[in-house]
Amino acid sequence: MIKIRKEQPQDIPTIHEVNKRAFGQLIEADLVDTLRRNCKDLLSLVAVVGNEVVGHVLFSAVTVEGEERTVEGMGLAPMGVLPEYQRQGIGSALVRTGIARLASGDCAFVLVLGHADYYPRFGFEPASRYGVRSEWDVPDDAFMILVLNESVMQGISGVAKYRPEFAEAM
Ligand SMILES: CC(C)(COP(=O)(O)OP(=O)(O)OC[C@H]1O[C@@H](n2cnc3c(N)ncnc32)[C@H](O)[C@@H]1OP(=O)(O)O)[C@@H](O)C(=O)NCCC(=O)NCCS
């Protein structure tokens, strides 16, 4: 049984380890710690199997600066599942729970830069369809958006700005 819940303070070292092992490097694990220190507007969820934290996803604030107004949403990144627990639906449960929580708040959209054959199953589509561009040079189909509030997004197009910690980490 997979349980998805919000991060608790005692999960912090395990989340670091999960991301380190999922990505095989420290960049994403350290980025999560930096964002946690710097931002209050985060959604950090863990996947628990038994009593063990085996997966993690973070959502942080993103803005799209249109010509007349700026719209706020969230960016999904990073997400990691321990290698021995991958392909069992844990990543999907993290994404779906995160989206449901954000949709019940006032989040207008969720962005993700990731595998183009993974995220569309959750409703993501190329962000370019909404005229939303990445601040980085990335393949068009890898930069995806899930619009949660069509009316807020009406007429908005422009560059999506992630938290500066992302550029600093890369
Ligand atoms: C991506 C990740 C979080 C998915 O978690 P998961 O628990 O394995 O995901 P699920 O079991 O819900 O879904 C499995 C599906 O994910 C897709 N998938 C997983 N890794 C993928 C990859 N590298 N490229 C494309 N699709 C991938 C596959 O379609 C797979 O479906 P299949 O088993 O039918 O082939 C996990 O593989 C991971 O931690 N990877 C390393 C870190 C990473 O790349 N994070 C994502 C950054 S965008």
Coordinates of N, CA and C in Angstrom, one line a residue, residues 8-108:
Q8 N 7.2 15.8 6.5 CA 7.3 16.2 7.9 C 8.8 16.5 8.2
P9 N 9.1 17.3 9.2 CA 10.5 17.6 9.5 C 11.4 16.4 9.6
Q10 N 10.9 15.3 10.2 CA 11.7 14.1 10.3 C 12.0 13.4 9.0
D11 N 11.3 13.7 7.9 CA 11.5 13.1 6.6 C 12.7 13.7 5.9
I12 N 13.2 14.9 6.3 CA 14.1 15.7 5.5 C 15.4 14.9 5.1
P13 N 16.1 14.2 6.0 CA 17.3 13.5 5.6 C 16.9 12.3 4.6
T14 N 15.8 11.7 4.8 CA 15.4 10.6 3.9 C 15.1 11.1 2.5
I15 N 14.4 12.3 2.4 CA 14.1 12.9 1.1 C 15.4 13.2 0.4
H16 N 16.4 13.7 1.1 CA 17.7 13.9 0.5 C 18.2 12.7 -0.1
E17 N 18.2 11.6 0.6 CA 18.7 10.3 0.2 C 17.9 9.7 -1.0
V18 N 16.6 9.9 -1.0 CA 15.7 9.4 -2.1 C 16.1 10.1 -3.4
N19 N 16.2 11.4 -3.3 CA 16.6 12.2 -4.5 C 18.0 11.8 -5.0
K20 N 18.9 11.7 -4.0 CA 20.3 11.4 -4.4 C 20.3 10.0 -5.1
R21 N 19.6 9.1 -4.6 CA 19.7 7.7 -5.2 C 18.8 7.7 -6.5
A22 N 17.7 8.4 -6.6 CA 16.9 8.4 -7.8 C 17.6 9.0 -9.0
F23 N 18.3 10.1 -8.7 CA 19.0 10.8 -9.8 C 20.5 10.4 -10.0
G24 N 21.0 9.7 -9.0 CA 22.4 9.3 -9.1 C 23.4 10.4 -9.0
Q25 N 22.9 11.5 -8.3 CA 23.8 12.7 -8.1 C 23.1 13.5 -7.0
L26 N 23.9 14.6 -6.6 CA 23.4 15.4 -5.5 C 22.6 16.6 -5.9
I27 N 22.7 17.0 -7.2 CA 22.1 18.3 -7.6 C 20.6 18.4 -7.2
E28 N 19.8 17.5 -7.4 CA 18.4 17.6 -7.1 C 18.1 17.5 -5.6
A29 N 18.9 16.7 -4.9 CA 18.7 16.5 -3.5 C 19.1 17.9 -2.8
D30 N 20.2 18.5 -3.2 CA 20.6 19.7 -2.7 C 19.6 20.9 -3.0
L31 N 19.1 20.8 -4.3 CA 18.1 21.8 -4.7 C 16.9 21.8 -3.8
V32 N 16.4 20.6 -3.5 CA 15.2 20.5 -2.6 C 15.6 21.2 -1.2
D33 N 16.7 20.9 -0.7 CA 17.1 21.5 0.6 C 17.2 23.0 0.5
T34 N 17.7 23.5 -0.6 CA 17.8 25.0 -0.8 C 16.5 25.6 -0.9
L35 N 15.6 25.0 -1.7 CA 14.3 25.6 -1.9 C 13.5 25.6 -0.6
R36 N 13.6 24.5 0.2 CA 12.9 24.4 1.5 C 13.4 25.5 2.4
R37 N 14.7 25.8 2.4 CA 15.2 26.9 3.2 C 14.7 28.3 2.8
N38 N 14.6 28.5 1.4 CA 14.3 29.8 0.9 C 12.9 30.2 0.6
C39 N 12.0 29.2 0.5 CA 10.6 29.5 0.0 C 9.6 29.0 1.0
K40 N 8.5 29.7 1.1 CA 7.4 29.2 2.0 C 6.3 28.6 1.1
D41 N 6.3 29.0 -0.1 CA 5.2 28.5 -1.0 C 5.6 27.2 -1.7
L42 N 5.7 26.1 -1.0 CA 6.1 24.8 -1.5 C 5.1 23.8 -1.2
L43 N 4.9 22.8 -2.1 CA 4.2 21.6 -1.8 C 5.2 20.5 -1.9
S44 N 5.5 19.8 -0.8 CA 6.4 18.8 -0.7 C 5.7 17.5 -0.2
L45 N 5.6 16.5 -1.1 CA 4.9 15.3 -0.8 C 5.9 14.1 -0.8
V46 N 5.6 13.1 0.1 CA 6.4 11.9 0.2 C 5.5 10.7 -0.1
A47 N 6.0 9.7 -0.7 CA 5.4 8.4 -0.8 C 5.9 7.4 0.2
V48 N 5.0 6.8 1.0 CA 5.5 5.9 2.1 C 5.0 4.5 1.8
V49 N 5.9 3.6 1.9 CA 5.5 2.1 1.7 C 5.9 1.5 3.1
G50 N 5.0 0.8 3.8 CA 5.3 0.4 5.1 C 5.6 1.6 5.9
N51 N 6.8 1.7 6.5 CA 7.1 2.9 7.3 C 8.2 3.7 6.5
E52 N 8.5 3.3 5.3 CA 9.7 3.8 4.6 C 9.3 4.9 3.6
V53 N 10.0 6.0 3.6 CA 9.8 7.0 2.5 C 10.5 6.6 1.3
V54 N 9.8 6.3 0.2 CA 10.5 5.7 -1.0 C 10.4 6.7 -2.2
G55 N 9.6 7.8 -2.1 CA 9.5 8.7 -3.2 C 9.2 10.1 -2.7
H56 N 9.5 11.0 -3.6 CA 9.3 12.4 -3.2 C 9.0 13.3 -4.4
V57 N 8.1 14.3 -4.2 CA 7.9 15.3 -5.3 C 7.8 16.7 -4.6
L58 N 8.3 17.6 -5.3 CA 8.3 19.0 -4.9 C 7.6 19.9 -5.9
F59 N 6.7 20.8 -5.5 CA 6.2 21.8 -6.3 C 6.6 23.1 -5.8
S60 N 7.1 24.0 -6.6 CA 7.4 25.4 -6.2 C 6.9 26.4 -7.1
A61 N 6.9 27.7 -6.6 CA 6.2 28.7 -7.3 C 6.8 29.1 -8.7
V62 N 6.0 29.3 -9.7 CA 6.4 29.7 -11.0 C 5.5 30.8 -11.4
T63 N 6.0 31.8 -12.1 CA 5.2 32.9 -12.7 C 5.3 32.9 -14.2
V64 N 4.1 33.2 -14.8 CA 4.2 33.5 -16.3 C 3.8 35.0 -16.4
E65 N 4.8 35.7 -17.0 CA 4.6 37.1 -17.1 C 4.0 37.5 -18.5
G66 N 2.7 37.7 -18.5 CA 2.1 38.1 -19.7 C 2.3 39.6 -19.9
E67 N 1.7 40.1 -21.0 CA 2.0 41.6 -21.3 C 1.2 42.4 -20.3
E68 N 0.0 42.0 -19.9 CA -0.8 42.9 -19.0 C -0.8 42.4 -17.6
R69 N -0.6 41.2 -17.3 CA -0.6 40.7 -16.0 C 0.2 39.4 -15.8
T70 N 0.6 39.1 -14.6 CA 1.4 38.0 -14.2 C 0.5 36.9 -13.5
V71 N 0.7 35.7 -14.0 CA -0.1 34.6 -13.4 C 0.8 33.7 -12.6
E72 N 0.3 33.3 -11.4 CA 1.1 32.4 -10.6 C 0.6 31.0 -10.6
G73 N 1.6 30.1 -10.7 CA 1.3 28.6 -10.7 C 2.4 27.9 -10.0
M74 N 2.5 26.6 -10.2 CA 3.5 25.8 -9.6 C 4.3 25.0 -10.6
G75 N 5.6 24.8 -10.3 CA 6.4 23.9 -11.1 C 6.7 22.6 -10.4
L76 N 6.5 21.5 -11.1 CA 6.7 20.2 -10.6 C 8.2 19.9 -10.8
A77 N 9.0 19.8 -9.7 CA 10.4 19.5 -9.9 C 11.1 19.6 -8.5
P78 N 12.0 18.8 -8.2 CA 12.2 17.5 -8.8 C 11.2 16.4 -8.3
M79 N 11.2 15.3 -9.0 CA 10.5 14.1 -8.4 C 11.4 12.9 -8.5
G80 N 11.5 12.1 -7.5 CA 12.4 10.9 -7.5 C 11.7 9.8 -6.7
V81 N 11.9 8.6 -7.2 CA 11.5 7.4 -6.5 C 12.7 6.5 -6.4
L82 N 12.9 5.8 -5.3 CA 14.1 4.9 -5.1 C 14.1 3.9 -6.3
P83 N 15.3 3.6 -6.8 CA 15.3 2.7 -8.0 C 14.6 1.4 -7.8
E84 N 14.7 0.8 -6.6 CA 14.1 -0.5 -6.4 C 12.5 -0.4 -6.3
Y85 N 12.0 0.8 -6.2 CA 10.5 1.0 -6.1 C 9.9 1.6 -7.4
Q86 N 10.8 1.8 -8.4 CA 10.2 2.5 -9.6 C 9.4 1.5 -10.4
R87 N 8.5 2.1 -11.3 CA 7.6 1.3 -12.1 C 6.6 0.5 -11.3
Q88 N 6.2 1.0 -10.2 CA 5.1 0.4 -9.4 C 4.0 1.4 -9.2
G89 N 4.0 2.5 -9.9 CA 2.9 3.5 -9.7 C 3.1 4.5 -8.7
I90 N 4.3 4.5 -8.1 CA 4.5 5.5 -7.0 C 4.7 6.9 -7.5
G91 N 5.4 7.1 -8.6 CA 5.6 8.4 -9.2 C 4.2 8.9 -9.6
S92 N 3.4 8.1 -10.2 CA 2.0 8.5 -10.7 C 1.2 8.9 -9.5
A93 N 1.3 8.2 -8.4 CA 0.5 8.5 -7.2 C 1.0 9.9 -6.6
L94 N 2.3 10.2 -6.7 CA 2.8 11.5 -6.2 C 2.3 12.6 -7.1
V95 N 2.3 12.4 -8.4 CA 1.9 13.5 -9.3 C 0.4 13.7 -9.2
R96 N -0.4 12.6 -9.1 CA -1.9 12.8 -9.1 C -2.3 13.5 -7.7
T97 N -1.7 13.1 -6.6 CA -2.0 13.7 -5.4 C -1.6 15.1 -5.3
G98 N -0.4 15.4 -5.9 CA 0.0 16.8 -5.9 C -0.9 17.7 -6.7
I99 N -1.3 17.2 -7.9 CA -2.2 18.0 -8.8 C -3.6 18.2 -8.1
A100 N -4.1 17.1 -7.4 CA -5.4 17.2 -6.7 C -5.3 18.3 -5.6
R101 N -4.2 18.3 -4.9 CA -4.1 19.3 -3.8 C -4.0 20.7 -4.4
L102 N -3.2 20.9 -5.5 CA -3.1 22.2 -6.1 C -4.4 22.7 -6.7
A103 N -5.1 21.7 -7.3 CA -6.4 22.1 -8.0 C -7.4 22.5 -7.0
S104 N -7.3 22.1 -5.7 CA -8.3 22.5 -4.7 C -7.9 23.8 -4.1
G105 N -6.7 24.3 -4.4 CA -6.3 25.7 -3.9 C -6.5 26.7 -5.1
D106 N -5.7 27.7 -5.1 CA -5.9 28.7 -6.2 C -4.8 28.7 -7.2
C107 N -4.3 27.5 -7.5 CA -3.2 27.4 -8.4 C -3.7 27.3 -9.9
A108 N -3.3 28.2 -10.7 CA -3.9 28.3 -12.1 C -3.3 27.2 -13.0

